Amino acid sequence: MLLRVRVTLPDRPGTLGQVARTLGVSGADIVQVVVLERLGGRAVDDFTVVWPGAARVERMLAGLAAIPGVRVDGVWRAIGAPTTTGQDAELLAQVAANPVDGVATLVDAVPGLLAADWAVAAVVPLDWASRGGEAGVAAIGHASWRAPSPPRLPEVTPLRARSLTSPDGHHYAVAPFGRAGLVLVVARDHSEPLAAAGFHSTEVDRLAQLVRASAVILGDRLDLVGTPPVTTVT
């Protein structure tokens, strides 16, 4: 299976090599490394690895924990292939090519891009403030195929791009379209024995950029998300 391993490590020569060797000795085949952050002598890296299904993840975690200064922030199952350069542009091209299904295309594709479990386009009514700003007032415009039914929504108001973690350990990233009360919610579910990392600020920024670009492409069509189709009786 494909796993995402997020590690915080000292940003000094040799440490990344130690992490890579430990992953390899544990049985992981590294297929991608993404640097999420380098700040104050520390780095946050995401490793995407092919992991033998019969192997125990505890061995890998123990090996990483033995490296001085290294902390494992999360290990979770990744959906789809590792992210590559140009995937965001390709997705936006698909949205532009078929704007009728543009929101559905975005919602279905984003979990794979962000190593998440599911996503929904939620519609918040304009009077959400008078209702107490509760997440329960949001309606679902479109849900990806792995989304629970009904989807568990975090508190999405006020509408701004950010990451959230629920009391039961589920991680969310939300980004508003800036129109019609529409917001994209992406989730990483909490599961045992693996524990996903929360959404990093760079991932939230990436999601927000995709949503803003899609909003420009789709324009007035966003007003129709969540609206029941009109049927003509003849």
mmCIF file of C-alpha atoms in Angstrom, residues 53-212:
data_model
loop_
_atom_site.group_PDB
_atom_site.id
_atom_site.type_symbol
_atom_site.label_atom_id
_atom_site.label_comp_id
_atom_site.label_asym_id
_atom_site.label_seq_id
_atom_site.Cartn_x
_atom_site.Cartn_y
_atom_site.Cartn_z
ATOM 1 C CA GLY A 53 0.985 -4.763 3.493
ATOM 2 C CA ALA A 54 2.130 -7.555 5.796
ATOM 3 C CA ALA A 55 4.863 -5.480 7.473
ATOM 4 C CA ARG A 56 4.297 -3.792 10.813
ATOM 5 C CA VAL A 57 4.463 -0.005 10.809
ATOM 6 C CA GLU A 58 5.705 -0.053 14.430
ATOM 7 C CA ARG A 59 9.136 -1.174 13.209
ATOM 8 C CA MET A 60 9.434 1.862 10.980
ATOM 9 C CA LEU A 61 8.247 4.230 13.728
ATOM 10 C CA ALA A 62 10.715 2.793 16.226
ATOM 11 C CA GLY A 63 13.583 3.206 13.775
ATOM 12 C CA LEU A 64 12.702 6.836 13.044
ATOM 13 C CA ALA A 65 12.275 7.636 16.738
ATOM 14 C CA ALA A 66 15.817 6.392 17.370
ATOM 15 C CA ILE A 67 17.307 9.126 15.157
ATOM 16 C CA PRO A 68 18.314 12.120 17.310
ATOM 17 C CA GLY A 69 16.048 15.123 16.793
ATOM 18 C CA VAL A 70 13.568 13.329 14.515
ATOM 19 C CA ARG A 71 9.839 13.367 15.246
ATOM 20 C CA VAL A 72 7.147 11.495 13.306
ATOM 21 C CA ASP A 73 4.131 13.786 12.917
ATOM 22 C CA GLY A 74 1.897 11.298 11.141
ATOM 23 C CA VAL A 75 1.635 8.118 9.105
ATOM 24 C CA TRP A 76 -1.427 7.493 6.988
ATOM 25 C CA ARG A 77 -2.595 5.726 3.900
ATOM 26 C CA ALA A 78 -2.363 7.820 0.740
ATOM 27 C CA ILE A 79 -5.000 7.649 -1.975
ATOM 28 C CA GLY A 80 -3.783 7.666 -5.549
ATOM 29 C CA ALA A 81 -0.347 8.307 -7.010
ATOM 30 C CA PRO A 82 2.200 10.735 -5.519
ATOM 31 C CA THR A 83 1.710 14.363 -6.460
ATOM 32 C CA THR A 84 3.693 15.598 -9.440
ATOM 33 C CA THR A 85 4.401 18.975 -10.970
ATOM 34 C CA GLY A 86 1.561 20.155 -13.162
ATOM 35 C CA GLN A 87 -1.291 18.257 -11.524
ATOM 36 C CA ASP A 88 -2.950 21.437 -10.261
ATOM 37 C CA ALA A 89 -2.838 23.015 -13.720
ATOM 38 C CA GLU A 90 -4.208 19.835 -15.275
ATOM 39 C CA LEU A 91 -7.094 19.786 -12.794
ATOM 40 C CA LEU A 92 -7.976 23.405 -13.513
ATOM 41 C CA ALA A 93 -7.883 22.645 -17.235
ATOM 42 C CA GLN A 94 -10.418 19.854 -16.651
ATOM 43 C CA VAL A 95 -12.637 22.244 -14.685
ATOM 44 C CA ALA A 96 -12.481 24.780 -17.514
ATOM 45 C CA ALA A 97 -13.149 22.149 -20.185
ATOM 46 C CA ASN A 98 -16.353 20.970 -18.483
ATOM 47 C CA PRO A 99 -17.661 23.800 -16.289
ATOM 48 C CA VAL A 100 -21.067 22.140 -15.838
ATOM 49 C CA ASP A 101 -19.371 19.501 -13.689
ATOM 50 C CA GLY A 102 -16.559 21.793 -12.551
ATOM 51 C CA VAL A 103 -17.240 21.689 -8.803
ATOM 52 C CA ALA A 104 -17.735 17.912 -8.872
ATOM 53 C CA THR A 105 -14.445 17.513 -10.770
ATOM 54 C CA LEU A 106 -12.614 19.607 -8.177
ATOM 55 C CA VAL A 107 -14.169 17.816 -5.193
ATOM 56 C CA ASP A 108 -13.402 14.374 -6.591
ATOM 57 C CA ALA A 109 -9.774 15.205 -7.425
ATOM 58 C CA VAL A 110 -8.620 17.152 -4.360
ATOM 59 C CA PRO A 111 -8.372 14.180 -1.932
ATOM 60 C CA GLY A 112 -5.808 12.525 -4.182
ATOM 61 C CA LEU A 113 -3.769 15.711 -4.496
ATOM 62 C CA LEU A 114 -3.626 16.282 -0.730
ATOM 63 C CA ALA A 115 -3.373 12.672 0.483
ATOM 64 C CA ALA A 116 -6.810 13.026 2.079
ATOM 65 C CA ASP A 117 -9.710 10.625 2.493
ATOM 66 C CA TRP A 118 -12.639 12.622 1.150
ATOM 67 C CA ALA A 119 -13.936 16.065 0.278
ATOM 68 C CA VAL A 120 -17.246 17.906 -0.001
ATOM 69 C CA ALA A 121 -18.493 21.191 -1.401
ATOM 70 C CA ALA A 122 -20.655 22.606 1.394
ATOM 71 C CA VAL A 123 -23.102 25.475 0.991
ATOM 72 C CA VAL A 124 -23.519 27.816 3.946
ATOM 73 C CA PRO A 125 -26.690 29.982 3.918
ATOM 74 C CA LEU A 126 -26.190 33.720 3.834
ATOM 75 C CA ASP A 127 -27.872 34.068 7.232
ATOM 76 C CA TRP A 128 -25.484 31.645 8.972
ATOM 77 C CA ALA A 129 -24.522 34.311 11.511
ATOM 78 C CA SER A 130 -28.113 34.648 12.760
ATOM 79 C CA ARG A 131 -28.242 30.855 13.171
ATOM 80 C CA GLY A 132 -25.256 30.853 15.490
ATOM 81 C CA GLY A 133 -22.714 29.914 12.812
ATOM 82 C CA GLU A 134 -23.237 26.200 13.417
ATOM 83 C CA ALA A 135 -21.686 23.729 10.975
ATOM 84 C CA GLY A 136 -24.945 21.821 10.878
ATOM 85 C CA VAL A 137 -26.624 24.562 8.825
ATOM 86 C CA ALA A 138 -24.408 23.798 5.813
ATOM 87 C CA ALA A 139 -25.873 21.766 2.964
ATOM 88 C CA ILE A 140 -23.853 19.378 0.805
ATOM 89 C CA GLY A 141 -23.527 20.420 -2.820
ATOM 90 C CA HIS A 142 -21.266 17.552 -3.880
ATOM 91 C CA ALA A 143 -19.361 14.813 -2.047
ATOM 92 C CA SER A 144 -16.448 12.661 -3.206
ATOM 93 C CA TRP A 145 -16.947 8.919 -3.403
ATOM 94 C CA ARG A 146 -15.264 8.107 -0.072
ATOM 95 C CA ALA A 147 -17.180 10.697 1.930
ATOM 96 C CA PRO A 148 -19.298 9.335 4.806
ATOM 97 C CA SER A 149 -23.045 9.700 4.575
ATOM 98 C CA PRO A 150 -23.913 12.134 5.943
ATOM 99 C CA PRO A 151 -20.477 13.802 5.901
ATOM 100 C CA ARG A 152 -19.042 14.967 9.226
ATOM 101 C CA LEU A 153 -18.483 18.693 8.836
ATOM 102 C CA PRO A 154 -16.277 20.825 11.070
ATOM 103 C CA GLU A 155 -17.137 24.408 11.960
ATOM 104 C CA VAL A 156 -16.675 26.034 8.556
ATOM 105 C CA THR A 157 -17.737 29.544 9.521
ATOM 106 C CA PRO A 158 -16.481 32.202 9.371
ATOM 107 C CA LEU A 159 -15.554 31.398 5.810
ATOM 108 C CA ARG A 160 -11.781 31.603 5.486
ATOM 109 C CA ALA A 161 -9.037 29.185 4.462
ATOM 110 C CA ARG A 162 -7.627 27.273 7.432
ATOM 111 C CA SER A 163 -6.937 23.846 8.914
ATOM 112 C CA LEU A 164 -8.959 22.285 11.744
ATOM 113 C CA THR A 165 -8.777 19.216 13.963
ATOM 114 C CA SER A 166 -11.930 17.855 15.604
ATOM 115 C CA PRO A 167 -11.971 16.555 19.207
ATOM 116 C CA ASP A 168 -12.087 12.981 17.879
ATOM 117 C CA GLY A 169 -8.889 13.444 15.872
ATOM 118 C CA HIS A 170 -10.189 14.009 12.338
ATOM 119 C CA HIS A 171 -8.245 16.626 10.358
ATOM 120 C CA TYR A 172 -9.834 19.115 7.967
ATOM 121 C CA ALA A 173 -8.792 21.840 5.547
ATOM 122 C CA VAL A 174 -11.402 24.352 4.402
ATOM 123 C CA ALA A 175 -11.292 26.991 1.666
ATOM 124 C CA PRO A 176 -14.186 29.261 0.582
ATOM 125 C CA PHE A 177 -14.982 30.011 -3.041
ATOM 126 C CA GLY A 178 -15.909 33.582 -2.107
ATOM 127 C CA ARG A 179 -19.350 33.207 -3.635
ATOM 128 C CA ALA A 180 -22.761 31.785 -2.759
ATOM 129 C CA GLY A 181 -21.606 30.597 0.666
ATOM 130 C CA LEU A 182 -19.735 27.758 -1.011
ATOM 131 C CA VAL A 183 -16.747 26.192 0.769
ATOM 132 C CA LEU A 184 -14.567 23.198 -0.040
ATOM 133 C CA VAL A 185 -13.904 20.869 2.909
ATOM 134 C CA VAL A 186 -11.173 18.208 2.708
ATOM 135 C CA ALA A 187 -10.734 15.553 5.419
ATOM 136 C CA ARG A 188 -8.188 13.088 6.740
ATOM 137 C CA ASP A 189 -9.955 10.599 8.975
ATOM 138 C CA HIS A 190 -8.496 9.456 12.264
ATOM 139 C CA SER A 191 -7.921 5.700 12.233
ATOM 140 C CA GLU A 192 -5.984 3.105 14.179
ATOM 141 C CA PRO A 193 -3.202 2.047 14.169
ATOM 142 C CA LEU A 194 -2.181 4.778 11.691
ATOM 143 C CA ALA A 195 -2.605 8.431 12.631
ATOM 144 C CA ALA A 196 -2.676 11.084 9.915
ATOM 145 C CA ALA A 197 -0.961 14.429 10.294
ATOM 146 C CA GLY A 198 -2.971 17.622 10.172
ATOM 147 C CA PHE A 199 -3.006 19.777 7.067
ATOM 148 C CA HIS A 200 0.147 21.862 6.814
ATOM 149 C CA SER A 201 -0.123 25.567 5.994
ATOM 150 C CA THR A 202 1.377 24.912 2.551
ATOM 151 C CA GLU A 203 -1.381 22.373 1.862
ATOM 152 C CA VAL A 204 -4.050 24.848 2.949
ATOM 153 C CA ASP A 205 -2.503 27.480 0.655
ATOM 154 C CA ARG A 206 -2.513 25.016 -2.225
ATOM 155 C CA LEU A 207 -6.165 24.187 -1.632
ATOM 156 C CA ALA A 208 -7.086 27.869 -1.419
ATOM 157 C CA GLN A 209 -5.319 28.599 -4.717
ATOM 158 C CA LEU A 210 -7.176 25.784 -6.458
ATOM 159 C CA VAL A 211 -10.497 26.983 -5.082
ATOM 160 C CA ARG A 212 -9.889 30.630 -6.022
#
